[in-house]
Short mmCIF file of C-alpha atoms in Angstrom, two decimals:
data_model
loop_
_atom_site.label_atom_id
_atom_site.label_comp_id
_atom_site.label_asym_id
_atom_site.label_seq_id
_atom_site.Cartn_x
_atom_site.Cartn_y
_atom_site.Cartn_z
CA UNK I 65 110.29 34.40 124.46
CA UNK I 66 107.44 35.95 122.82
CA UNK I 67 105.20 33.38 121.67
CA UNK I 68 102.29 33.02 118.67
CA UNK I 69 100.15 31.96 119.91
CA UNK I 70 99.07 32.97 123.18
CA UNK I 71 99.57 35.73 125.36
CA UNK I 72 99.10 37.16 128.67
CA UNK I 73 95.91 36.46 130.25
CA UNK I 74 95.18 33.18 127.67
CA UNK I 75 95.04 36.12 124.99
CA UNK I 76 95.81 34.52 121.19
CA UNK I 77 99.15 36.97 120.65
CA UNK I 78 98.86 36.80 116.93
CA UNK I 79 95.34 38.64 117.57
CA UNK I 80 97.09 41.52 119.66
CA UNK I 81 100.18 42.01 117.49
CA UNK I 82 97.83 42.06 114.03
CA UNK I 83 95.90 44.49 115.99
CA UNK I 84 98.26 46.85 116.68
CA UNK I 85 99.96 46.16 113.16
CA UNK I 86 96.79 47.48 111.92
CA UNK I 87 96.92 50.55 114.42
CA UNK I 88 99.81 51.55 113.23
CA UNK I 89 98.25 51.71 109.41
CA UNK I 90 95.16 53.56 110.46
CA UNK I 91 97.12 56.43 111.89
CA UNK I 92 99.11 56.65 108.92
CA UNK I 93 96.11 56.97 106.50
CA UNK I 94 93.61 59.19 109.24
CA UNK I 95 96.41 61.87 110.08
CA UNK I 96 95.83 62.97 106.63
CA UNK I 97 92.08 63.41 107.13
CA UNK I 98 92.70 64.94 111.07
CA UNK I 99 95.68 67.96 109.85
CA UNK I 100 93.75 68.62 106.73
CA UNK I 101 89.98 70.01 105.90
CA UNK I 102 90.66 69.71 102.01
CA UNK I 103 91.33 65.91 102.52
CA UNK I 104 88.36 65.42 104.05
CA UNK I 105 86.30 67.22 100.74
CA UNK I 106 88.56 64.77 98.95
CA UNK I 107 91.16 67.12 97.49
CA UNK I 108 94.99 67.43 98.11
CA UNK I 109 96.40 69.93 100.77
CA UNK I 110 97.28 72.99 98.78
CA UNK I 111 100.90 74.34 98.66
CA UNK I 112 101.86 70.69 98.96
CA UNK I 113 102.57 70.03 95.78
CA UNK I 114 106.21 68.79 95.37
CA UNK I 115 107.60 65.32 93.87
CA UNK I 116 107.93 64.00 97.57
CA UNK I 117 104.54 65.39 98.66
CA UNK I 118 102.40 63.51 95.65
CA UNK I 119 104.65 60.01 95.97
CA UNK I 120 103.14 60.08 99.79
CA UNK I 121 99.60 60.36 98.46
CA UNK I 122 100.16 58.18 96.07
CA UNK I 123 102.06 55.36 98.12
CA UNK I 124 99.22 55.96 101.35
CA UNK I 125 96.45 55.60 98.81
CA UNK I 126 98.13 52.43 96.94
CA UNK I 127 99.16 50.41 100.13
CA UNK I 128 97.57 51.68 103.10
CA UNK I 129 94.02 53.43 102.68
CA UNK I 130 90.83 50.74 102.84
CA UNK I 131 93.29 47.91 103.52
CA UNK I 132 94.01 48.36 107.94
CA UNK I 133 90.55 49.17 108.88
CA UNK I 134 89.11 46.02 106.83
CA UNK I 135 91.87 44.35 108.72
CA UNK I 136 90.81 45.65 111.73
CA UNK I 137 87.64 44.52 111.54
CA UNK I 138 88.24 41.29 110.53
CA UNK I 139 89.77 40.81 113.63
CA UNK I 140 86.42 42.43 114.89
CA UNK I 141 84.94 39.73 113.63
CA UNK I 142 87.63 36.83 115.06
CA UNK I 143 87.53 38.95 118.48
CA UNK I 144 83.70 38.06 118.65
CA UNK I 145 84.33 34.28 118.39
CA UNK I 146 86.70 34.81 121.15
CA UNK I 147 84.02 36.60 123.63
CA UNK I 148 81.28 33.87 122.25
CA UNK I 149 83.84 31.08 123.28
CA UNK I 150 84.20 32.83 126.97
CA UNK I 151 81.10 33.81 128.02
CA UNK I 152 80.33 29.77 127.12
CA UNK I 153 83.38 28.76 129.21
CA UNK I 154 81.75 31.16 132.32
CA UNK I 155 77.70 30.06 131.33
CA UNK I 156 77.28 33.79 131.33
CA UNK I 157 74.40 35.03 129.47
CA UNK I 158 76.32 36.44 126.16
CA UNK I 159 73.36 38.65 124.45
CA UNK I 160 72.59 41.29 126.70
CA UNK I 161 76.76 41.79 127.54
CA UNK I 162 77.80 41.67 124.23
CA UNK I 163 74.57 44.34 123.86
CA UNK I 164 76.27 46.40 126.75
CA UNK I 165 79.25 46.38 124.96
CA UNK I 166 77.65 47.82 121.84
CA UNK I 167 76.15 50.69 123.38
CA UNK I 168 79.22 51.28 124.65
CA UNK I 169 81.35 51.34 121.85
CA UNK I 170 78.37 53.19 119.93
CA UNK I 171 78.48 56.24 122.69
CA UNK I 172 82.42 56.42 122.76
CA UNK I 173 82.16 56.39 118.93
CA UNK I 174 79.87 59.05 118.65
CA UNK I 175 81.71 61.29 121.09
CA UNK I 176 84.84 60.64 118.69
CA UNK I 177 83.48 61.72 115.95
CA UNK I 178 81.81 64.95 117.46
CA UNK I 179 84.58 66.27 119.11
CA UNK I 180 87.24 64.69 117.91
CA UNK I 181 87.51 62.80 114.24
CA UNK I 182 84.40 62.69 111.95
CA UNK I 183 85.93 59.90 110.08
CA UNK I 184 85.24 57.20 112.96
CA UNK I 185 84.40 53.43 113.01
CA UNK I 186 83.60 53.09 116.20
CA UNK I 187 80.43 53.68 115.52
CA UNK I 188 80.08 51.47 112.52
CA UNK I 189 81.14 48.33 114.46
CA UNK I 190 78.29 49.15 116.92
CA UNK I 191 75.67 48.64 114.21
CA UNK I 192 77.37 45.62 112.48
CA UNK I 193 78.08 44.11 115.89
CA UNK I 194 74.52 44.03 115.70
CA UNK I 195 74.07 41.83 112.84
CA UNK I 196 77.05 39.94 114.17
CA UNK I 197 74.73 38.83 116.42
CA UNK I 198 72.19 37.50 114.85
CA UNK I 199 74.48 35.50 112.06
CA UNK I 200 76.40 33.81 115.03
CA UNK I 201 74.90 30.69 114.20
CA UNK I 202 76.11 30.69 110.70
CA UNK I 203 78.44 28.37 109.45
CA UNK I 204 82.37 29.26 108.42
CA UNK I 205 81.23 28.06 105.43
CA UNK I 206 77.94 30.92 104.78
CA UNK I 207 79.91 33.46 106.75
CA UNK I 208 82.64 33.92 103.86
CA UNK I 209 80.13 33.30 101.04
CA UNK I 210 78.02 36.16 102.15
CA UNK I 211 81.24 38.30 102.44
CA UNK I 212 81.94 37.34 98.89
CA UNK I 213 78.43 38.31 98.05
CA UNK I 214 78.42 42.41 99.99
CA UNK I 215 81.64 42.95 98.20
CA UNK I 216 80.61 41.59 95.21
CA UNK I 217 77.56 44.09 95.22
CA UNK I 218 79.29 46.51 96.67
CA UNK I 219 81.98 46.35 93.70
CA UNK I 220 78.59 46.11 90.88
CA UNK I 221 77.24 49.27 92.58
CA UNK I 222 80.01 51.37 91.89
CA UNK I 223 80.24 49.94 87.96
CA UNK I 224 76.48 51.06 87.86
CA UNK I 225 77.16 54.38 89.39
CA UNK I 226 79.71 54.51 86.83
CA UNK I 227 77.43 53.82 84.10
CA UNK I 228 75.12 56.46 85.00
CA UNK I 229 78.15 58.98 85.30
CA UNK I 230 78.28 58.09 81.16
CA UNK I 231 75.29 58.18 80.80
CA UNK I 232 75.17 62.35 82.24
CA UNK I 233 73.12 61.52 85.20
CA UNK I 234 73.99 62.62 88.89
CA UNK I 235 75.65 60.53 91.32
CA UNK I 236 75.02 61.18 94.97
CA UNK I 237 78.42 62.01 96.28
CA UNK I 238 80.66 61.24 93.24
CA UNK I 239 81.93 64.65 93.46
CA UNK I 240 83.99 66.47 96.54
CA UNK I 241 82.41 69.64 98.00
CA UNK I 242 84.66 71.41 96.09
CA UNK I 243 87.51 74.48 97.22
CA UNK I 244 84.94 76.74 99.08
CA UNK I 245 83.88 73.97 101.35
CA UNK I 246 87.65 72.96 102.05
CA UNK I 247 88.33 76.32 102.89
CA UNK I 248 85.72 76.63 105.29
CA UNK I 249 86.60 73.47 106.64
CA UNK I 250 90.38 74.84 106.96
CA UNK I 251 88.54 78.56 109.18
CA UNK I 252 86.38 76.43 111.47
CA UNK I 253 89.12 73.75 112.27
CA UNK I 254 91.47 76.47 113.46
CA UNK I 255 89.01 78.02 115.67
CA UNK I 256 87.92 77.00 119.03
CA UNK I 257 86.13 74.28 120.66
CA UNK I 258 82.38 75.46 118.85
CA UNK I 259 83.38 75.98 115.74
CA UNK I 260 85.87 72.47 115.53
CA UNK I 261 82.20 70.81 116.70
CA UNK I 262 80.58 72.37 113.82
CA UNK I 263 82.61 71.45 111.53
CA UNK I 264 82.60 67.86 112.53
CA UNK I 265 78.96 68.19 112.52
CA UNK I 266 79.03 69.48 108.76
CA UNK I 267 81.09 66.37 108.14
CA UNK I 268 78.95 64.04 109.76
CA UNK I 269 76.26 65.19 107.91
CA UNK I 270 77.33 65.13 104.51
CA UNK I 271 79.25 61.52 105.15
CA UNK I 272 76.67 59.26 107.08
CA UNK I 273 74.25 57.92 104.08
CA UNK I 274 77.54 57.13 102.14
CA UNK I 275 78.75 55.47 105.34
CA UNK I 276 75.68 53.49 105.89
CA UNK I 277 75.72 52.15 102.13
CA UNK I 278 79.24 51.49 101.97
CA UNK I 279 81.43 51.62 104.62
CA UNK I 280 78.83 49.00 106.92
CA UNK I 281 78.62 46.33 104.16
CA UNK I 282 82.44 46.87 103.83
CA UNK I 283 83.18 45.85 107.47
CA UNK I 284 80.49 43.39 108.04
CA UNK I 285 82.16 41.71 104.90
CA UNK I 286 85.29 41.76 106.71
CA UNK I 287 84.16 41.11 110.12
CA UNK I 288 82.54 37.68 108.91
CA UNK I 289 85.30 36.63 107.48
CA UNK I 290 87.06 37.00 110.88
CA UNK I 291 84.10 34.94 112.43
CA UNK I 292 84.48 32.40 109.82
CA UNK I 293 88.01 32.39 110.52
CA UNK I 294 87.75 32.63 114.15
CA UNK I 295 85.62 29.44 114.35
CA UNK I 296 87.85 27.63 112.99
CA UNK I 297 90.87 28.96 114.82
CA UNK I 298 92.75 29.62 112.20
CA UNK I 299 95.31 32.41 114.37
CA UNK I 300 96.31 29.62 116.88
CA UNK I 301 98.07 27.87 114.33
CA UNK I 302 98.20 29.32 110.91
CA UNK I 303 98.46 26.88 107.90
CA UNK I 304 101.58 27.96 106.25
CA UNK I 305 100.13 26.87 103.10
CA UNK I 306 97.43 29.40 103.05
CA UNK I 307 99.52 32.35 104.47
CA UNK I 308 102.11 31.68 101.34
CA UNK I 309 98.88 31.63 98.79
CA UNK I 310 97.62 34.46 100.70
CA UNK I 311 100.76 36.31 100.58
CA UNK I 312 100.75 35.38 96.46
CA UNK I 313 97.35 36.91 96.15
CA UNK I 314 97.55 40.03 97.60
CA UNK I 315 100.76 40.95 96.23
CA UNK I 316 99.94 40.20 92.73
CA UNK I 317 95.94 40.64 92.30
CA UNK I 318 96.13 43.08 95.44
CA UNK I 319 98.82 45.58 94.05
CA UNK I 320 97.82 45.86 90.72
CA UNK I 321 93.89 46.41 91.68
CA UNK I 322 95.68 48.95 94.05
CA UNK I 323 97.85 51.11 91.78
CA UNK I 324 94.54 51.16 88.96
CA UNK I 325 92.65 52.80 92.24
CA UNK I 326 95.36 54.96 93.22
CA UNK I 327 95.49 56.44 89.59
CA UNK I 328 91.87 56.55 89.47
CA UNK I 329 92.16 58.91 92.79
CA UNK I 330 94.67 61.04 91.83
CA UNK I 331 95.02 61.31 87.92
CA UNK I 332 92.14 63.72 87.52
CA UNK I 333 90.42 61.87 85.43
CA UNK I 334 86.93 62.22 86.00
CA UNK I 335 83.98 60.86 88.25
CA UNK I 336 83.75 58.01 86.00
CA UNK I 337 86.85 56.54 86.55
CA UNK I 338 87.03 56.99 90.15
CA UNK I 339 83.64 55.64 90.25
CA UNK I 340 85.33 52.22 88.52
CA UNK I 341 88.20 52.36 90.78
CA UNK I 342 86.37 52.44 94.08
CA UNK I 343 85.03 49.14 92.50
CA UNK I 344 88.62 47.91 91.89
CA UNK I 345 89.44 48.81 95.80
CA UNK I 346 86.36 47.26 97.04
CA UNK I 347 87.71 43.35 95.64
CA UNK I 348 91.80 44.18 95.41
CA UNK I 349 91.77 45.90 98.73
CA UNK I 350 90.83 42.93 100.88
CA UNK I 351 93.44 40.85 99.30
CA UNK I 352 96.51 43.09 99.83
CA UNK I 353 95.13 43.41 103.49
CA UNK I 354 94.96 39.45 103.80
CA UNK I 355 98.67 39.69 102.11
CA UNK I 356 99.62 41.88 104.96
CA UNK I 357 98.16 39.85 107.66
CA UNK I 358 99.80 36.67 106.17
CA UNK I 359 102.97 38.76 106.15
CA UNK I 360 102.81 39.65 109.59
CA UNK I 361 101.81 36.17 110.99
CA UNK I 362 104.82 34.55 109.36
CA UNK I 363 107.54 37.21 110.47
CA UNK I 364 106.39 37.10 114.64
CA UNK I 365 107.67 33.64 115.21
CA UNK I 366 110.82 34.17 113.49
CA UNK I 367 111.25 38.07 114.52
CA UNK I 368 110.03 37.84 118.19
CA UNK I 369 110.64 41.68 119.11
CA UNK I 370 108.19 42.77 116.51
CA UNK I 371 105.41 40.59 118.56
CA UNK I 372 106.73 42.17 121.50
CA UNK I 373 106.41 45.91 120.07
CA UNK I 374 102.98 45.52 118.53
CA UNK I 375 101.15 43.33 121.04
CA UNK I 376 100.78 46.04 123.98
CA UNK I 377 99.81 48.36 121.69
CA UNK I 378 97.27 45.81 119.97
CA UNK I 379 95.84 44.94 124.13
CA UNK I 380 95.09 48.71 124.22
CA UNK I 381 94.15 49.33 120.84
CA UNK I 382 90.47 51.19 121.74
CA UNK I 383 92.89 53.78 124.11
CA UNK I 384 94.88 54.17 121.14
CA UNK I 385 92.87 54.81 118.37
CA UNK I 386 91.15 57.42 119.99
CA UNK I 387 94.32 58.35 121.79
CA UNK I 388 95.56 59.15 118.25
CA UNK I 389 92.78 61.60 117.27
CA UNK I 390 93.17 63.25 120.02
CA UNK I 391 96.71 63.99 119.84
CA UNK I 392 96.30 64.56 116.33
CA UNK I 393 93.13 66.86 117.22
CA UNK I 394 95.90 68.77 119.98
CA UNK I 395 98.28 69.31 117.05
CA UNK I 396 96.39 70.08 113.72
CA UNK I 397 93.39 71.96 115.32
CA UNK I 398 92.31 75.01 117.58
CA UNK I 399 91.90 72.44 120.37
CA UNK I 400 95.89 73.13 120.13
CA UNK I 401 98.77 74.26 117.75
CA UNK I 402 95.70 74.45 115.12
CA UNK I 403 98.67 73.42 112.51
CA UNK I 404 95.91 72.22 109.69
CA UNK I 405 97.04 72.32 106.62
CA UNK I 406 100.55 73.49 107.50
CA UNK I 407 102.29 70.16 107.49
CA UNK I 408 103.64 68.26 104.26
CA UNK I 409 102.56 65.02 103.64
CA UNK I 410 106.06 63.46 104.27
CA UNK I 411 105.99 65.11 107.71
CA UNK I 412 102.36 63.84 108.59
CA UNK I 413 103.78 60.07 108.33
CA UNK I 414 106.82 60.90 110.45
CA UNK I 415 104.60 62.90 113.13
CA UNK I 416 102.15 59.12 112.67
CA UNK I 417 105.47 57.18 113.24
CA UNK I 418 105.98 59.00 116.70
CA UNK I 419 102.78 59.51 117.95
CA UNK I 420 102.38 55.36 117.82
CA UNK I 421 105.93 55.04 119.20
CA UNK I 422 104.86 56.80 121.72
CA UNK I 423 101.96 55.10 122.19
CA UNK I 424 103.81 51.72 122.12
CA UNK I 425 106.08 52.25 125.07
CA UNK I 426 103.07 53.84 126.76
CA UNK I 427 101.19 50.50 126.69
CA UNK I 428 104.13 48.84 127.81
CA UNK I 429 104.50 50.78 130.73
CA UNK I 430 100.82 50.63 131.45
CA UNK I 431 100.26 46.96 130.66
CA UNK I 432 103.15 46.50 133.26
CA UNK I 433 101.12 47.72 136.06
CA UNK I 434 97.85 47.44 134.66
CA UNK I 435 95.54 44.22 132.61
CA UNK I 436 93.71 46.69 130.87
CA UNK I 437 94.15 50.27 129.29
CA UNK I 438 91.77 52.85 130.66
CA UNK I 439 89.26 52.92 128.00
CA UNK I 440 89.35 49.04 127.68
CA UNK I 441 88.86 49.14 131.55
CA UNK I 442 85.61 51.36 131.13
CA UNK I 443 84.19 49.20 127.73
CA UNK I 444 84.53 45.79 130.31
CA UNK I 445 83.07 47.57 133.56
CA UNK I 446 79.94 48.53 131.15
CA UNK I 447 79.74 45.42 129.38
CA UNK I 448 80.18 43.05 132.75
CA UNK I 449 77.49 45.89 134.35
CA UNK I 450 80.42 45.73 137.22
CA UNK I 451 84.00 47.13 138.05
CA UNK I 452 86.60 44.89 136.93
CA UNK I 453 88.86 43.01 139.42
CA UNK I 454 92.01 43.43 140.24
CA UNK I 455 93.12 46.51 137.36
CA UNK I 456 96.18 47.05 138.74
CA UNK I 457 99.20 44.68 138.66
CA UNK I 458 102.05 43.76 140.36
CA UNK I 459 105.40 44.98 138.86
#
């Protein structure tokens, strides 16, 4: 019987299955962004525009975009208290490991996002592991009051930006780089191995000081709640209490913040409004993803197959996210079927649904034989400075 809270190899279950939970969600808001240059300058796929086709936008944007990777990296964050807790078990020095490990993650990150996915977070999680680090001293208590405080300024930044917009001055990246850069995105993305770089290169260029001033106080928000969390222990046994008030939170608060942000994105209204509802998303989002979590952790002790599914999946969730671009780089782009923009929204979320079924019964089939997946194997040999024992299991 599947059980809550631990798992193979004194692994905390919940940990794994919410992991691969939010795997699942990522892939169905990237794939959007990976078959589609005019997503990624922010406007919908052309000759999409059918009932169906909008009601996907608007459902991915409403319940699934900014919500799985903050819940990824809260667990991040409770992941760290986890390695902190080892390497004090083992009296092995945890700074210059847990440094290895960055560097690691930062190089496999940046290779993602070259060749593969511009949109990465590897990357990000690199440079807030870093502050990780030097808050992991901090109290439960300071953790989630500075997370309060980033998204709180985070949220008052974009209601400033949104004040200038009245006010007729510029904001820095308010507006998408219109249907000539989509275009070109669509021409390079097709193309071969160069030109696919290029383009991610473009990307990269035009997205990293946005990245840096939102997207890194976004997940170190999210990550310390996880540490705050994960010092207390909270995924070992979860207070039904505050999974119910969680759940009654997210759905209420969450949702509604979420459908004013949705229209905000879609309506056409103007920079000003969008402006206002990336503040909305920035405080609602984080609640519906709690919701979700709370969700989740309630259903895997009653519905023990669904711990099953996600778990192996969740153990090998670095081989699977960037399993999924590439796959999704091997479809949409020149690498293979170069398919961009030639897929309906509706079809892009069953084409996510298989690609992580796949995935799933290929980590079970792996973690059978295996205690790690290959990239998770590389990420320990680098941050251990020495080959793992003992990779292969008996069946």
């Amino acid at each position: 019987m599947w059980s809550p809270s631990r798992a193979p190899e004194d692994r905390i279950a919940a940990v794994d299955a919410l992991r691969g939970f939010a795997l699942l969600g990522i892939l169905m808001v990237n794939i959007a962004f990976l078959a589609s240059g005019y997503r990624m300058s922010g406007l919908p796929e052309p000759g999409f525009d059918g009932g169906l086709d909008w009601g996907v936008r608007w459902f991915v944007t409403m319940f699934m975009e900014n919500k799985f990777y903050l819940l990824f990296s809260f667990l991040f964050g409770y992941s760290f208290t986890l390695q902190l807790d080892s390497a004090a078990r083992r009296g092995a020095a945890f700074v210059p490991m847990f440094l290895r490990r960055l560097a690691g993650l930062f190089l496999l990150g940046l290779a993602h996002a070259v060749f593969l996915f511009p949109g990465d977070i590897l990357t990000t999680y690199a440079v807030v592991g870093l502050a990780l680090l030097v808050l992991r001293g901090i109290t439960p208590k300071a953790a989630l009051m500075l997370a309060v405080a980033l998204t709180a300024a985070l949220a008052l930044a974009f209601v400033a930006a949104a004040g200038a917009a009245v006010l007729g001055l510029r904001v820095p990246g308010a507006t998408s780089g219109g249907l000539a850069q989509a275009l070109g995105a669509d021409i390079l993305l097709r193309g071969g191995p160069a030109t696919i770089v290029s383009e991610h290169l473009h990307e990269l260029s035009v997205i990293v000081v946005l990245r840096v001033l939102f997207q890194v106080p976004a997940v170190l928000a999210a990550c310390l709640v996880g540490l705050a969390l994960g010092k207390w222990a909270t995924l070992k046994r979860p207070d039904p209490r505050m999974l119910r008030t969680l759940q009654w939170a997210g759905f209420t608060v969450g949702i509604a913040g979420q459908a004013l942000h949705s229209y905000s994105a879609w309506s056409g209204s103007g920079v000003v409004l969008r402006l206002l509802g990336q503040a909305v998303d920035l405080v609602t989002a984080p609640l519906l993803a709690a919701a979700y979590a709370a969700t989740l952790l309630r259903l895997l002790p009653r519905i023990t197959p669904l711990g099953r599914m996600l778990a192996p999946p969740g153990r090998m969730a670095l081989t699977n996210y960037l399993g999924q671009s590439l796959i999704c780089s091997l479809i949409f782009t020149g690498y293979g079927l170069a398919l961009v923009d030639k897929v309906s929204p509706p079809l892009e979320l069953l084409v996510a649904l298989a690609v992580f079924a796949a995935q799933a019964a290929f980590s079970h089939w792996w973690l059978r034989r295996h205690r790690y997946g290959p990239v998770e194997w590389f990420l320990r040999a680098l941050t251990h400075g020495r080959l793992p024992a003992k990779q292969v299991q008996p069946i």
